[in-house]
Coordinates of C-alpha atoms in Angstrom, one line a residue:
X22 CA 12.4 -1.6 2.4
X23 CA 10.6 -1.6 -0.6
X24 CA 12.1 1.3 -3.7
X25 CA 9.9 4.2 -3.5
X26 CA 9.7 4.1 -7.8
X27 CA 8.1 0.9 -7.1
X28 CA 4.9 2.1 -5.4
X29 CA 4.8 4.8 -7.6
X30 CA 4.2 3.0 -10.1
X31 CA 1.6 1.1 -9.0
X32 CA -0.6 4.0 -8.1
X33 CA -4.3 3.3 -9.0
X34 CA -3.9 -0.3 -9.0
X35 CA -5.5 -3.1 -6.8
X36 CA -2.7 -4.1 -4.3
X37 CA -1.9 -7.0 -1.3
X38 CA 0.2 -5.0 1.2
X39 CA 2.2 -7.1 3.5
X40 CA 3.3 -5.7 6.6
X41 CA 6.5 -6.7 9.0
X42 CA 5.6 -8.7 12.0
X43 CA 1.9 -8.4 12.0
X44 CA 1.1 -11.5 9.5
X45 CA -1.8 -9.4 8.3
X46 CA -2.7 -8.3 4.8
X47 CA -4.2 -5.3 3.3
X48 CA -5.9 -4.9 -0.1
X49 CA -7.3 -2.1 -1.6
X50 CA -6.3 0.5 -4.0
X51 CA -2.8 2.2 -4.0
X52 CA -3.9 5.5 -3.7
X53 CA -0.5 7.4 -4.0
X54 CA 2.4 8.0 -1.2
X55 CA 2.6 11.0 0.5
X56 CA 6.1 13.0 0.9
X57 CA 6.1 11.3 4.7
X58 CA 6.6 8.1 3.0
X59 CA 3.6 7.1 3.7
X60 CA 1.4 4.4 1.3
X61 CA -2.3 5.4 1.2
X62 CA -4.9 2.5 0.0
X63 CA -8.3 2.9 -0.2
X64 CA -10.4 -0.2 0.7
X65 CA -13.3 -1.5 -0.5
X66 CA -15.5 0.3 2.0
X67 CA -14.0 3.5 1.2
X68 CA -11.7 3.5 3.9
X69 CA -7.9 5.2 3.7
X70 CA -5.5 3.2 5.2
X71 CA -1.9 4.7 5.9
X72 CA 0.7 2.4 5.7
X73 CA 4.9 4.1 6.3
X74 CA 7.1 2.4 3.2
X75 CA 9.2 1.0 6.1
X76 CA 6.9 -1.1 7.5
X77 CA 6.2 -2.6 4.4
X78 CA 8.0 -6.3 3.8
X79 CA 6.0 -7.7 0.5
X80 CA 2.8 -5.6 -2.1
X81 CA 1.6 -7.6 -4.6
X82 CA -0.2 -6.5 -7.6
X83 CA -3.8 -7.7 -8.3
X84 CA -5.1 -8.4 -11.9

């Protein structure tokens, strides 16, 4: 599981989320994480995704 210091201190930054078993990628903004443990990124539509810390296996930062 990914430290929860680490995502929050990448809040407001472009971010690849990785998640567990799902071989899929998100990217969007890292919105903040919510007291549920949930990540929030916003994508480039606009859209929120909710992502729990737990299911989290790799986030990247983008520059």
């Amino acid at each position: 599981m990914i430290a929860r210091k680490i995502i929050e201190g990448l809040v407001d930054t472009f971010v690849y989320v990785y998640i567990k078993n799902i071989g899929k990628e998100f990217g969007g903004i890292l919105k903040s994480i919510n007291e549920f443990d949930n990540v929030i990124i916003e994508d480039k539509n606009e859209n929120l995704i909710y992502i729990p810390l737990s299911e989290i296996s790799v986030i990247t930062e983008r520059r």
